[in-house]
XYZ file of C-alpha atoms in Angstrom:
689
model
C -44.625 -53.084 -0.659
C -48.358 -52.474 -0.203
C -51.298 -52.747 -2.576
C -54.150 -50.259 -2.742
C -57.392 -49.961 -4.701
C -57.585 -46.778 -6.784
C -60.953 -45.474 -7.983
C -61.202 -43.068 -10.893
C -63.934 -42.097 -13.354
C -62.698 -44.974 -15.538
C -61.728 -47.855 -13.330
C -61.059 -49.335 -9.935
C -57.946 -51.503 -10.139
C -55.746 -53.235 -7.576
C -52.180 -52.464 -8.608
C -48.775 -52.579 -7.003
C -45.724 -50.619 -8.157
C -42.131 -50.540 -7.034
C -39.695 -47.797 -8.071
C -35.953 -48.099 -7.843
C -33.553 -45.357 -8.924
C -30.292 -46.482 -10.457
C -27.081 -45.022 -11.849
C -25.581 -46.274 -15.079
C -21.812 -45.662 -15.597
C -22.563 -44.896 -18.045
C -4.690 -65.852 -56.542
C -2.342 -68.082 -55.293
C 1.093 -69.242 -56.294
C 2.677 -72.660 -56.039
C 5.984 -74.456 -56.371
C 7.354 -77.782 -57.320
C 7.318 -77.658 -61.119
C 4.781 -76.833 -63.795
C 1.188 -77.749 -62.957
C -0.702 -80.192 -65.078
C -3.070 -78.469 -67.537
C -6.676 -78.121 -66.314
C -9.378 -79.898 -68.294
C -10.944 -77.685 -70.942
C -14.589 -77.072 -70.024
C -15.331 -73.887 -71.980
C -15.815 -70.316 -70.744
C -18.596 -69.591 -68.208
C -21.866 -68.736 -69.917
C -22.970 -65.093 -69.880
C -26.109 -64.143 -67.991
C -29.040 -61.903 -68.878
C -30.279 -58.702 -67.259
C -33.763 -57.631 -68.226
C -36.424 -55.269 -67.015
C -38.582 -52.215 -67.633
C -37.377 -48.627 -67.932
C -39.863 -46.260 -66.375
C -40.097 -42.666 -65.271
C -42.985 -42.446 -67.485
C -42.406 -45.506 -69.695
C -39.175 -44.817 -71.609
C -38.722 -46.363 -75.067
C -35.494 -46.518 -77.101
C -33.301 -45.679 -74.098
C -29.590 -46.446 -74.228
C -28.582 -49.007 -71.601
C -25.018 -49.765 -70.616
C -23.511 -52.078 -68.002
C -20.333 -51.101 -66.142
C -18.189 -53.436 -64.037
C -16.718 -52.640 -60.633
C -13.790 -50.849 -62.304
C -16.082 -48.617 -64.380
C -15.430 -50.462 -67.640
C -18.367 -50.972 -69.984
C -19.003 -54.699 -70.378
C -22.339 -54.682 -72.234
C -24.863 -52.324 -73.793
C -28.219 -52.390 -75.561
C -31.224 -50.252 -76.495
C -34.683 -50.512 -74.927
C -37.516 -51.607 -77.200
C -40.849 -49.941 -77.992
C -42.401 -51.570 -74.914
C -39.918 -49.794 -72.604
C -38.171 -53.102 -71.924
C -34.528 -54.080 -72.309
C -32.525 -57.292 -72.268
C -28.756 -57.446 -72.281
C -26.235 -60.305 -72.123
C -23.455 -59.773 -69.559
C -20.167 -61.720 -69.510
C -19.924 -64.002 -66.499
C -16.382 -62.710 -65.959
C -17.569 -59.144 -65.300
C -16.327 -58.023 -61.880
C -19.091 -57.350 -59.366
C -20.843 -55.212 -58.391
C -22.173 -53.960 -61.709
C -23.687 -50.561 -62.375
C -26.458 -50.319 -64.981
C -27.388 -46.955 -66.510
C -30.224 -45.840 -68.797
C -30.196 -42.510 -70.608
C -31.702 -40.762 -73.623
C -34.639 -42.487 -75.272
C -38.155 -41.080 -75.301
C -40.216 -40.669 -72.129
C -43.789 -41.212 -73.307
C -45.138 -38.845 -70.628
C -42.793 -35.870 -71.055
C -42.307 -36.459 -74.782
C -38.532 -36.050 -74.554
C -35.388 -37.910 -73.505
C -34.674 -38.774 -69.894
C -33.761 -35.682 -67.844
C -31.429 -37.698 -65.612
C -29.701 -41.055 -65.642
C -31.633 -44.014 -64.261
C -29.458 -46.380 -62.255
C -29.391 -49.940 -60.991
C -26.929 -52.259 -59.262
C -26.164 -55.967 -59.637
C -24.280 -57.851 -56.920
C -24.352 -61.422 -58.253
C -24.368 -63.156 -61.617
C -27.299 -65.069 -63.015
C -30.306 -64.131 -65.122
C -32.384 -61.589 -63.207
C -34.851 -58.715 -63.413
C -33.504 -55.204 -62.851
C -35.931 -52.359 -63.508
C -34.470 -48.895 -64.063
C -36.627 -46.181 -62.470
C -36.385 -43.120 -60.191
C -37.426 -45.158 -57.128
C -34.995 -47.948 -57.980
C -32.238 -45.428 -58.694
C -32.751 -43.873 -55.264
C -32.456 -47.266 -53.547
C -29.438 -48.332 -55.593
C -27.560 -45.114 -54.911
C -28.510 -45.175 -51.211
C -26.941 -48.638 -50.900
C -23.810 -47.368 -52.672
C -23.605 -44.335 -50.357
C -23.750 -46.658 -47.349
C -20.461 -48.099 -48.613
C -21.359 -51.784 -48.604
C -23.062 -52.737 -51.856
C -24.449 -56.244 -51.392
C -27.725 -57.978 -52.066
C -28.666 -57.428 -48.432
C -27.815 -53.737 -48.446
C -29.804 -53.230 -51.656
C -32.832 -54.864 -50.050
C -32.451 -52.744 -46.912
C -32.073 -49.592 -49.014
C -35.215 -50.435 -50.970
C -37.159 -50.968 -47.734
C -36.041 -47.512 -46.542
C -37.195 -45.928 -49.803
C -40.544 -47.747 -49.689
C -41.064 -46.614 -46.097
C -39.830 -43.020 -46.310
C -40.274 -41.908 -49.916
C -42.569 -44.294 -51.795
C -44.465 -41.448 -53.515
C -47.583 -43.601 -53.142
C -46.259 -46.840 -54.660
C -48.630 -49.691 -53.777
C -46.166 -52.213 -52.374
C -48.898 -54.842 -52.127
C -48.685 -55.238 -55.919
C -45.093 -54.025 -56.444
C -43.059 -55.262 -53.514
C -39.625 -54.315 -54.862
C -39.195 -51.727 -57.598
C -35.724 -53.054 -58.351
C -36.417 -56.736 -58.930
C -40.170 -57.431 -59.299
C -41.532 -57.694 -62.835
C -43.704 -54.845 -64.107
C -47.028 -56.249 -65.297
C -50.618 -55.230 -66.038
C -51.558 -55.457 -62.364
C -48.926 -53.029 -61.100
C -47.981 -50.793 -64.031
C -50.407 -48.020 -63.030
C -48.920 -47.592 -59.540
C -45.384 -47.999 -60.949
C -45.835 -45.225 -63.519
C -47.628 -42.837 -61.137
C -45.179 -43.119 -58.227
C -42.042 -42.958 -60.373
C -43.375 -40.033 -62.398
C -44.092 -38.267 -59.093
C -40.572 -38.860 -57.768
C -39.007 -37.780 -61.062
C -41.060 -34.573 -60.958
C -39.917 -33.955 -57.373
C -36.293 -34.194 -58.535
C -37.135 -31.837 -61.413
C -38.801 -29.162 -59.268
C -36.006 -29.327 -56.714
C -33.289 -28.857 -59.346
C -35.217 -26.038 -61.050
C -35.779 -24.162 -57.769
C -32.111 -24.462 -56.771
C -30.943 -23.373 -60.217
C -33.270 -20.346 -60.099
C -31.751 -19.452 -56.721
C -28.246 -19.557 -58.188
C -27.330 -22.876 -56.608
C -25.472 -25.352 -58.852
C -27.803 -28.336 -59.223
C -29.209 -30.717 -61.775
C -31.478 -33.758 -61.441
C -28.559 -36.187 -61.253
C -27.074 -34.166 -58.376
C -30.405 -34.042 -56.531
C -30.843 -37.809 -56.932
C -27.330 -38.450 -55.621
C -27.738 -36.184 -52.596
C -31.153 -37.526 -51.608
C -29.922 -41.105 -51.953
C -26.981 -40.409 -49.649
C -29.329 -38.613 -47.245
C -31.533 -41.732 -47.125
C -28.567 -44.044 -46.589
C -29.035 -43.756 -42.807
C -32.771 -44.453 -43.085
C -33.941 -40.857 -42.592
C -34.359 -37.726 -44.694
C -32.545 -35.426 -42.295
C -30.103 -33.404 -44.388
C -27.194 -35.559 -43.200
C -25.005 -37.777 -45.339
C -21.969 -37.826 -47.563
C -21.943 -34.739 -49.828
C -25.518 -33.820 -48.795
C -26.386 -30.108 -48.777
C -29.165 -29.354 -46.220
C -30.536 -26.713 -48.606
C -31.022 -29.396 -51.259
C -32.686 -31.772 -48.791
C -35.056 -29.090 -47.482
C -35.924 -27.878 -50.984
C -36.627 -31.472 -51.962
C -38.973 -31.899 -48.987
C -40.882 -28.762 -49.978
C -41.160 -29.978 -53.583
C -42.253 -33.378 -52.245
C -45.194 -31.741 -50.423
C -46.428 -30.038 -53.586
C -46.023 -33.094 -55.818
C -47.596 -35.428 -53.265
C -50.678 -33.240 -52.849
C -51.196 -33.216 -56.618
C -50.715 -36.990 -56.688
C -53.287 -37.543 -53.927
C -55.720 -35.215 -55.708
C -55.354 -37.249 -58.916
C -53.881 -34.456 -61.009
C -50.101 -34.693 -60.972
C -48.459 -31.985 -63.046
C -45.194 -32.424 -64.947
C -43.610 -29.301 -66.359
C -46.808 -27.422 -65.425
C -49.212 -29.778 -67.238
C -51.656 -32.312 -65.764
C -50.278 -35.600 -67.113
C -52.982 -38.007 -65.897
C -54.222 -38.766 -69.414
C -50.651 -38.971 -70.769
C -49.720 -41.528 -68.115
C -52.812 -43.606 -68.953
C -52.034 -43.401 -72.665
C -48.402 -44.399 -72.161
C -49.447 -47.488 -70.177
C -51.558 -48.710 -73.091
C -48.760 -48.029 -75.565
C -46.180 -50.225 -73.864
C -48.405 -52.999 -72.483
C -51.283 -54.308 -74.581
C -52.906 -56.240 -71.747
C -52.907 -53.066 -69.609
C -54.982 -50.990 -72.046
C -57.665 -49.253 -70.016
C -55.654 -49.314 -66.769
C -55.583 -45.842 -65.221
C -53.408 -44.131 -62.645
C -56.652 -42.614 -61.324
C -57.516 -46.007 -59.834
C -54.397 -46.037 -57.625
C -55.126 -45.159 -53.982
C -52.006 -43.274 -52.956
C -53.462 -41.427 -49.969
C -52.609 -43.805 -47.086
C -48.877 -43.947 -47.828
C -48.465 -40.367 -48.977
C -50.372 -38.715 -46.106
C -47.811 -39.883 -43.538
C -44.852 -38.912 -45.719
C -46.272 -35.443 -46.424
C -46.829 -34.722 -42.728
C -43.268 -35.839 -42.023
C -42.016 -33.342 -44.622
C -44.304 -30.579 -43.327
C -43.107 -31.148 -39.752
C -39.509 -30.511 -40.851
C -40.345 -27.329 -42.762
C -42.670 -25.557 -40.321
C -41.235 -23.154 -37.765
C -37.976 -22.487 -39.578
C -38.716 -18.855 -40.385
C -39.431 -19.542 -44.067
C -42.719 -18.008 -45.232
C -45.543 -20.470 -45.774
C -46.087 -21.816 -42.246
C -49.832 -21.138 -42.443
C -50.116 -23.067 -45.700
C -48.105 -25.993 -44.350
C -50.219 -26.058 -41.178
C -53.392 -26.184 -43.284
C -51.973 -29.153 -45.181
C -51.045 -31.070 -42.021
C -54.420 -30.261 -40.436
C -56.348 -31.584 -43.427
C -54.270 -34.759 -43.715
C -54.473 -35.514 -39.990
C -58.259 -35.013 -39.848
C -59.020 -37.033 -42.998
C -62.729 -36.527 -42.345
C -64.876 -39.195 -43.942
C -61.857 -41.082 -45.224
C -62.096 -39.657 -48.771
C -58.759 -37.875 -48.738
C -58.512 -37.665 -52.532
C -61.724 -35.630 -52.743
C -60.694 -33.421 -49.808
C -57.240 -32.621 -51.220
C -58.696 -31.994 -54.675
C -61.092 -29.432 -53.180
C -58.357 -27.896 -51.022
C -55.800 -27.552 -53.825
C -57.176 -24.459 -55.544
C -54.877 -22.572 -57.926
C -54.133 -20.048 -55.169
C -53.211 -22.721 -52.628
C -51.209 -24.614 -55.236
C -49.231 -21.418 -55.793
C -48.774 -20.963 -52.036
C -47.419 -24.500 -51.656
C -45.024 -23.980 -54.584
C -43.810 -20.734 -52.996
C -42.574 -22.669 -49.951
C -40.159 -24.615 -52.169
C -38.876 -21.423 -53.788
C -38.503 -19.768 -50.374
C -36.410 -22.654 -49.077
C -34.155 -22.595 -52.139
C -33.591 -18.841 -51.664
C -33.230 -18.962 -47.862
C -30.285 -17.261 -46.190
C -27.680 -19.424 -44.417
C -29.209 -18.905 -40.956
C -32.616 -20.111 -42.177
C -31.008 -23.131 -43.842
C -29.254 -23.905 -40.548
C -32.634 -23.827 -38.750
C -34.105 -26.132 -41.390
C -31.184 -28.533 -40.931
C -31.744 -28.535 -37.160
C -35.457 -29.268 -37.581
C -34.879 -32.053 -40.100
C -32.479 -33.738 -37.728
C -34.584 -33.112 -34.614
C -37.662 -34.600 -36.303
C -35.990 -37.998 -36.466
C -36.017 -38.274 -32.655
C -39.222 -36.351 -31.902
C -42.151 -38.135 -30.300
C -45.534 -37.995 -31.940
C -47.742 -35.335 -30.318
C -50.273 -36.406 -27.684
C -53.692 -34.741 -27.530
C -56.795 -35.084 -25.380
C -60.099 -33.272 -25.997
C -63.245 -33.471 -23.856
C -66.646 -31.766 -23.664
C -68.806 -31.023 -20.629
C -71.941 -32.532 -22.220
C -72.591 -34.400 -25.442
C -76.391 -33.809 -25.498
C -77.867 -30.356 -24.881
C -80.969 -28.284 -25.488
C -80.966 -25.741 -28.305
C -78.940 -22.675 -27.324
C -77.248 -24.287 -24.337
C -73.559 -23.741 -23.631
C -70.840 -26.379 -23.418
C -67.232 -26.284 -22.265
C -64.392 -27.812 -24.254
C -61.069 -28.610 -22.605
C -57.902 -29.998 -24.106
C -54.261 -30.730 -23.394
C -51.351 -31.669 -25.623
C -47.697 -32.558 -25.397
C -45.046 -32.587 -28.100
C -47.050 -30.088 -30.177
C -46.057 -26.678 -31.520
C -49.476 -25.414 -32.619
C -53.150 -26.413 -32.533
C -56.030 -25.528 -34.879
C -59.777 -25.876 -34.366
C -62.297 -26.785 -37.047
C -65.846 -28.035 -37.388
C -68.080 -26.401 -34.756
C -65.328 -23.969 -33.766
C -62.312 -22.443 -35.490
C -59.036 -20.620 -35.147
C -55.633 -21.182 -33.585
C -55.732 -22.573 -30.042
C -53.260 -22.712 -27.200
C -51.483 -26.015 -26.626
C -53.584 -26.499 -23.491
C -56.752 -24.753 -22.406
C -60.512 -24.562 -22.132
C -63.208 -22.678 -24.027
C -66.915 -22.183 -23.478
C -69.158 -22.341 -26.520
C -71.866 -19.885 -25.477
C -74.694 -21.259 -27.606
C -74.933 -24.579 -29.436
C -77.792 -24.227 -31.908
C -77.036 -27.206 -34.167
C -75.621 -30.674 -33.589
C -71.902 -30.272 -34.234
C -68.540 -31.986 -34.233
C -65.711 -30.011 -32.628
C -62.308 -30.938 -34.042
C -58.855 -30.043 -32.749
C -55.618 -30.836 -34.579
C -52.198 -30.329 -33.015
C -48.960 -30.406 -34.992
C -45.342 -30.713 -33.866
C -41.959 -31.965 -34.991
C -43.141 -35.530 -34.375
C -46.201 -35.289 -36.632
C -49.858 -34.374 -36.296
C -52.779 -35.721 -34.281
C -56.487 -34.899 -34.508
C -59.256 -35.408 -31.961
C -62.976 -34.605 -32.063
C -66.010 -34.575 -29.805
C -69.663 -34.494 -30.810
C -72.378 -32.365 -29.214
C -75.896 -33.269 -30.291
C -78.900 -30.982 -29.847
C -82.119 -32.536 -28.566
C -84.741 -32.908 -31.280
C -82.210 -32.684 -34.125
C -80.680 -35.413 -36.250
C -77.590 -36.576 -34.376
C -74.096 -36.149 -35.742
C -72.510 -39.546 -36.192
C -69.729 -40.262 -33.712
C -67.263 -41.548 -36.271
C -64.104 -43.242 -35.009
C -61.120 -40.939 -34.771
C -58.701 -41.248 -37.680
C -55.309 -42.650 -36.754
C -52.748 -39.915 -36.019
C -50.653 -39.151 -39.072
C -47.150 -40.326 -38.203
C -43.868 -38.568 -38.356
C -42.188 -41.353 -36.456
C -39.390 -41.564 -33.999
C -36.128 -42.771 -35.623
C -36.664 -45.813 -37.822
C -39.997 -46.763 -36.253
C -42.724 -45.680 -38.689
C -44.393 -49.098 -38.713
C -44.069 -50.145 -35.037
C -46.636 -49.624 -32.289
C -44.136 -47.557 -30.286
C -44.353 -44.729 -32.795
C -47.823 -43.567 -31.686
C -49.277 -41.545 -28.804
C -53.067 -41.344 -29.003
C -55.996 -41.174 -26.646
C -57.469 -38.912 -24.018
C -56.106 -38.131 -20.557
C -58.149 -37.267 -17.498
C -59.107 -38.400 -14.041
C -58.578 -37.645 -10.371
C -55.548 -36.046 -8.820
C -53.226 -38.809 -7.515
C -52.725 -38.877 -3.786
C -50.985 -41.950 -2.327
C -47.455 -43.306 -2.396
C -47.534 -46.096 -4.960
C -48.436 -45.476 -8.632
C -51.252 -47.687 -9.804
C -52.206 -47.605 -13.491
C -55.958 -48.001 -13.692
C -57.647 -49.903 -16.472
C -59.992 -48.341 -19.007
C -63.505 -49.593 -19.421
C -63.733 -52.533 -21.811
C -63.768 -51.491 -25.453
C -66.675 -52.646 -27.612
C -65.953 -55.538 -29.885
C -64.403 -54.279 -33.122
C -66.576 -54.160 -36.201
C -65.539 -56.982 -38.526
C -63.676 -55.768 -41.568
C -65.583 -56.179 -44.838
C -64.490 -58.857 -47.205
C -62.332 -57.624 -50.102
C -64.228 -57.020 -53.307
C -62.070 -59.607 -55.010
C -61.796 -62.606 -52.673
C -58.911 -64.005 -54.700
C -56.677 -60.948 -54.201
C -53.983 -61.236 -51.542
C -54.096 -58.875 -48.570
C -50.922 -56.910 -47.788
C -48.919 -58.221 -44.823
C -48.875 -56.397 -41.495
C -45.902 -56.587 -39.110
C -45.293 -55.199 -35.637
C -42.211 -55.183 -33.427
C -41.810 -53.955 -29.847
C -39.096 -53.915 -27.207
C -39.530 -54.558 -23.500
C -37.733 -51.284 -22.889
C -36.744 -48.476 -25.226
C -33.872 -47.429 -22.941
C -31.585 -49.801 -21.019
C -28.436 -49.575 -18.986
C -25.234 -50.705 -20.665
C -24.904 -54.470 -20.320
C -28.641 -55.113 -19.900
C -30.792 -57.385 -22.071
C -33.932 -56.434 -23.981
C -36.821 -58.671 -25.031
C -38.175 -58.184 -28.544
C -41.726 -59.265 -29.426
C -43.042 -59.423 -32.967
C -46.191 -60.498 -34.753
C -47.496 -60.545 -38.313
C -50.613 -61.129 -40.395
C -51.007 -62.214 -44.016
C -47.311 -63.178 -44.081
C -45.632 -66.428 -45.095
C -42.193 -65.666 -43.658
C -40.383 -63.122 -41.482
C -36.704 -62.163 -41.390
C -34.673 -60.301 -38.769
C -32.077 -57.726 -39.760
C -30.247 -54.757 -38.298
C -28.889 -55.527 -34.810
C -30.166 -59.120 -35.061
C -30.534 -61.589 -37.907
C -32.013 -64.847 -39.103
C -35.358 -66.328 -40.049
C -38.263 -65.735 -37.656
C -41.596 -67.376 -37.051
C -44.775 -65.427 -37.791
C -44.837 -64.252 -34.164
C -42.750 -64.709 -31.078
C -40.252 -63.167 -28.686
C -36.496 -63.222 -28.228
C -34.152 -61.832 -25.583
C -31.163 -59.943 -26.997
C -28.142 -58.867 -25.007
C -26.106 -57.718 -23.355
C -26.454 -54.369 -25.183
C -23.531 -51.974 -25.031
C -24.493 -49.539 -27.813
C -27.670 -48.049 -29.279
C -29.273 -50.725 -31.470
C -31.925 -50.778 -34.201
C -33.871 -53.983 -34.839
C -35.867 -54.689 -37.998
C -38.435 -57.339 -38.947
C -39.434 -57.855 -42.592
C -42.452 -60.103 -43.201
C -43.408 -61.231 -46.720
C -46.523 -62.750 -48.184
C -48.514 -62.920 -51.401
C -49.657 -59.337 -50.855
C -46.154 -57.871 -50.601
C -43.823 -56.971 -47.734
C -44.212 -55.224 -44.384
C -41.396 -53.802 -42.278
C -41.381 -53.016 -38.553
C -38.498 -51.315 -36.755
C -37.693 -50.529 -33.133
C -34.651 -48.779 -31.652
C -33.245 -49.327 -28.164
C -31.046 -46.674 -26.574
C -28.260 -47.617 -24.173
C -28.155 -45.076 -21.360
C -25.011 -43.078 -20.791
C -26.500 -41.082 -17.894
C -28.797 -41.648 -14.943
C -32.378 -42.837 -15.014
C -34.978 -44.598 -12.937
C -36.705 -47.921 -13.291
C -40.432 -48.647 -12.887
C -42.219 -51.953 -12.436
C -45.910 -52.674 -11.932
C -48.552 -55.381 -11.848
C -51.161 -55.335 -14.649
C -54.699 -54.180 -13.703
C -57.203 -56.982 -13.202
C -60.646 -55.370 -12.758
C -62.643 -52.663 -14.555
C -64.696 -50.004 -12.790
C -67.901 -51.976 -13.425
C -66.440 -55.022 -11.700
C -65.760 -57.010 -14.855
C -62.373 -58.547 -15.490
C -59.857 -56.735 -17.665
C -59.451 -58.856 -20.795
C -57.966 -56.432 -23.348
C -55.283 -53.892 -22.494
C -53.585 -51.676 -25.054
C -50.653 -50.538 -22.922
C -49.685 -47.812 -20.475
C -48.438 -44.230 -20.297
C -45.842 -42.927 -17.856
C -46.018 -39.212 -17.007
C -43.246 -37.509 -15.023
C -41.744 -34.139 -14.170
C -39.596 -32.395 -11.578
C -42.534 -30.659 -9.844
C -45.346 -32.392 -7.929
C -48.565 -32.470 -9.974
C -46.867 -31.301 -13.196
C -45.917 -34.027 -15.681
C -44.677 -32.504 -18.969
C -42.843 -35.677 -20.034
C -44.630 -38.762 -21.298
C -43.509 -42.197 -22.438
C -45.879 -44.760 -23.909
C -45.694 -48.523 -23.371
C -47.659 -50.131 -26.198
C -47.058 -53.746 -25.270
C -49.549 -54.685 -22.497
C -47.338 -57.638 -21.537
C -44.570 -55.315 -20.373
C -44.517 -54.712 -16.590
C -41.334 -52.675 -16.206
C -39.684 -49.764 -17.971
C -36.474 -47.759 -17.692
C -36.914 -43.993 -18.012
C -33.808 -42.149 -19.201
C -33.445 -38.999 -17.120
C -30.754 -36.624 -15.945
C -29.916 -36.718 -12.233
C -32.590 -35.191 -10.025
C -35.896 -35.754 -8.266
C -38.935 -36.786 -10.314
C -42.653 -37.197 -9.635
C -44.334 -39.992 -11.573
C -47.875 -41.161 -12.361
C -49.223 -43.793 -14.759
C -52.357 -44.483 -16.795
C -53.665 -47.551 -18.605
C -54.933 -47.715 -22.199
C -57.431 -49.953 -23.923
C -56.775 -51.215 -27.506
C -58.652 -48.206 -28.966
C -56.415 -45.710 -27.150
C -58.985 -44.741 -24.486
C -57.084 -43.760 -21.352
C -57.772 -44.096 -17.632
C -57.219 -41.369 -15.071
C -53.894 -40.791 -13.356
C -52.662 -43.154 -10.693
C -51.387 -41.762 -7.424
C -48.080 -39.915 -7.598
C -44.728 -41.282 -6.456
C -41.414 -39.546 -5.921
C -38.118 -41.027 -7.087
C -34.543 -39.852 -7.498
C -32.313 -40.433 -10.521
C -28.658 -39.994 -9.622
């Protein structure tokens, strides 16, 4: 093995790399007379279930409790504060099913349109709220076939991650079991009203298309769809048409929710939601759903839905692309204002038409939608680079823009240029008369990513070079909150030329700007959790090392393919692995819960293995102190690398690439923590058998 020094426009780094191809084969009875009588101690005491009933707040609802055999064991009526309390016999056979129906929804002004559900797996006084979000989690756990306290928690985490409808989990960590109070009632009412309206619009669209559906059926199907952790049209008794129609309705409802003007039955209910909050909770008078910032959570979920719906042949692709473009750009960070301006009556009608088109789609179109929903769960997030020939010019000068993407299906330009662009290309702007920002957004099954460059004109006020917004995720399977689920940054550099790939290091990133102190120093910050694997693909029988970290968390718990309490950060080697495995970390603190997930695939076909030494020196001669990770590019033709895999853990120095048998040409790059990317290393050739 030899070491070389590679010079690029970014860095000069001594690196060594070794490649090795490998092949993976791939009640009891008794006897002896009458027993002595047991001491009389009295019957076990009943226990109490209590909680809040909310779609909008629902008063006077009928509540009944059913045991595991379906027998009613208790019932009650909710009070004028939308709360209930019911005494349950300790002898009731678990698990219990709790249902709420009828009553008066203070937002819609009528009885509940569908039954709200909850599940109880152990006796003892406890809180159980009955709501659309809680119903979805409870039914998802039931569909999974193993209704336990652990499965309910896992189901809730899936709902919070995939379909929260903007619920602020920093103040309402678990919709099933956390008490509703003045601090969280606004986000509780808004998110549950939004989900209930999504059920309503889905059922109405299907009914208008002649499909048998009601809100209870839609709830049941979407819960079973979510039982595997993804909205993909798969699951027990799940109709892909229902799932796709739901996703289209979700886009429309979510946009209205972000804009601050959610409509229920065609009417803006913002003031009705605020009024209902004051009616059921005296100490929450004056609290408004308008104060709830739903944009961060909903933007990612909307793009995930849009990614599934685009390209299926259903009319409305242009509208959906506009939505994804706007959400991915998030210019200025004020997404509520931007969506409010975007959502004109005409566009609102266009978005609604997508839902109706899906409900009416012919079987072949539904089959394409089902394929896209399933394919999205394994799609990588698009990668995009954008560069400009000069960032400071004289008035009227020309500049050249060049870009490249992978994993994208379409790209759109905005700002200083416009129109649909090829997935890779270059364009000359003949005359730049004003300082401008040129923005490019590319969208694919794996989500959307936006990049921009600034060209300032001499003598004019400069355009601020704002940091790029984070790419809006539509994550790989069960990894929305892990570092692996992102591909960002810019690619470029010299053509590789020697025999050993050497990832070069990016120039050191400037020190990050300190985050401002919260306005209320006493409020708890939401936890943050991350989880990574030393390799995302391994041969059968190999081990994998998991690394996790957290902030603002008091405790962490492992679940999925591993289990047990974890420290706030650390690493653990798991193996040998013989089947595809999904690992989950849940970290909890005063500010709520955070979940991170990573999946490791066990190879059943050939592949090749890479190993490398980390870069040590930047191009300016300074030591590398902060790496963000690496990218591996490969293809079956020299100089052409259509496939990319990202290594986000800078501590990792080897990786297994799953590949079919054949010859491959491989290069690498290095990333800094801000996603800035070095040029290509030299190319190497390897064979997977």
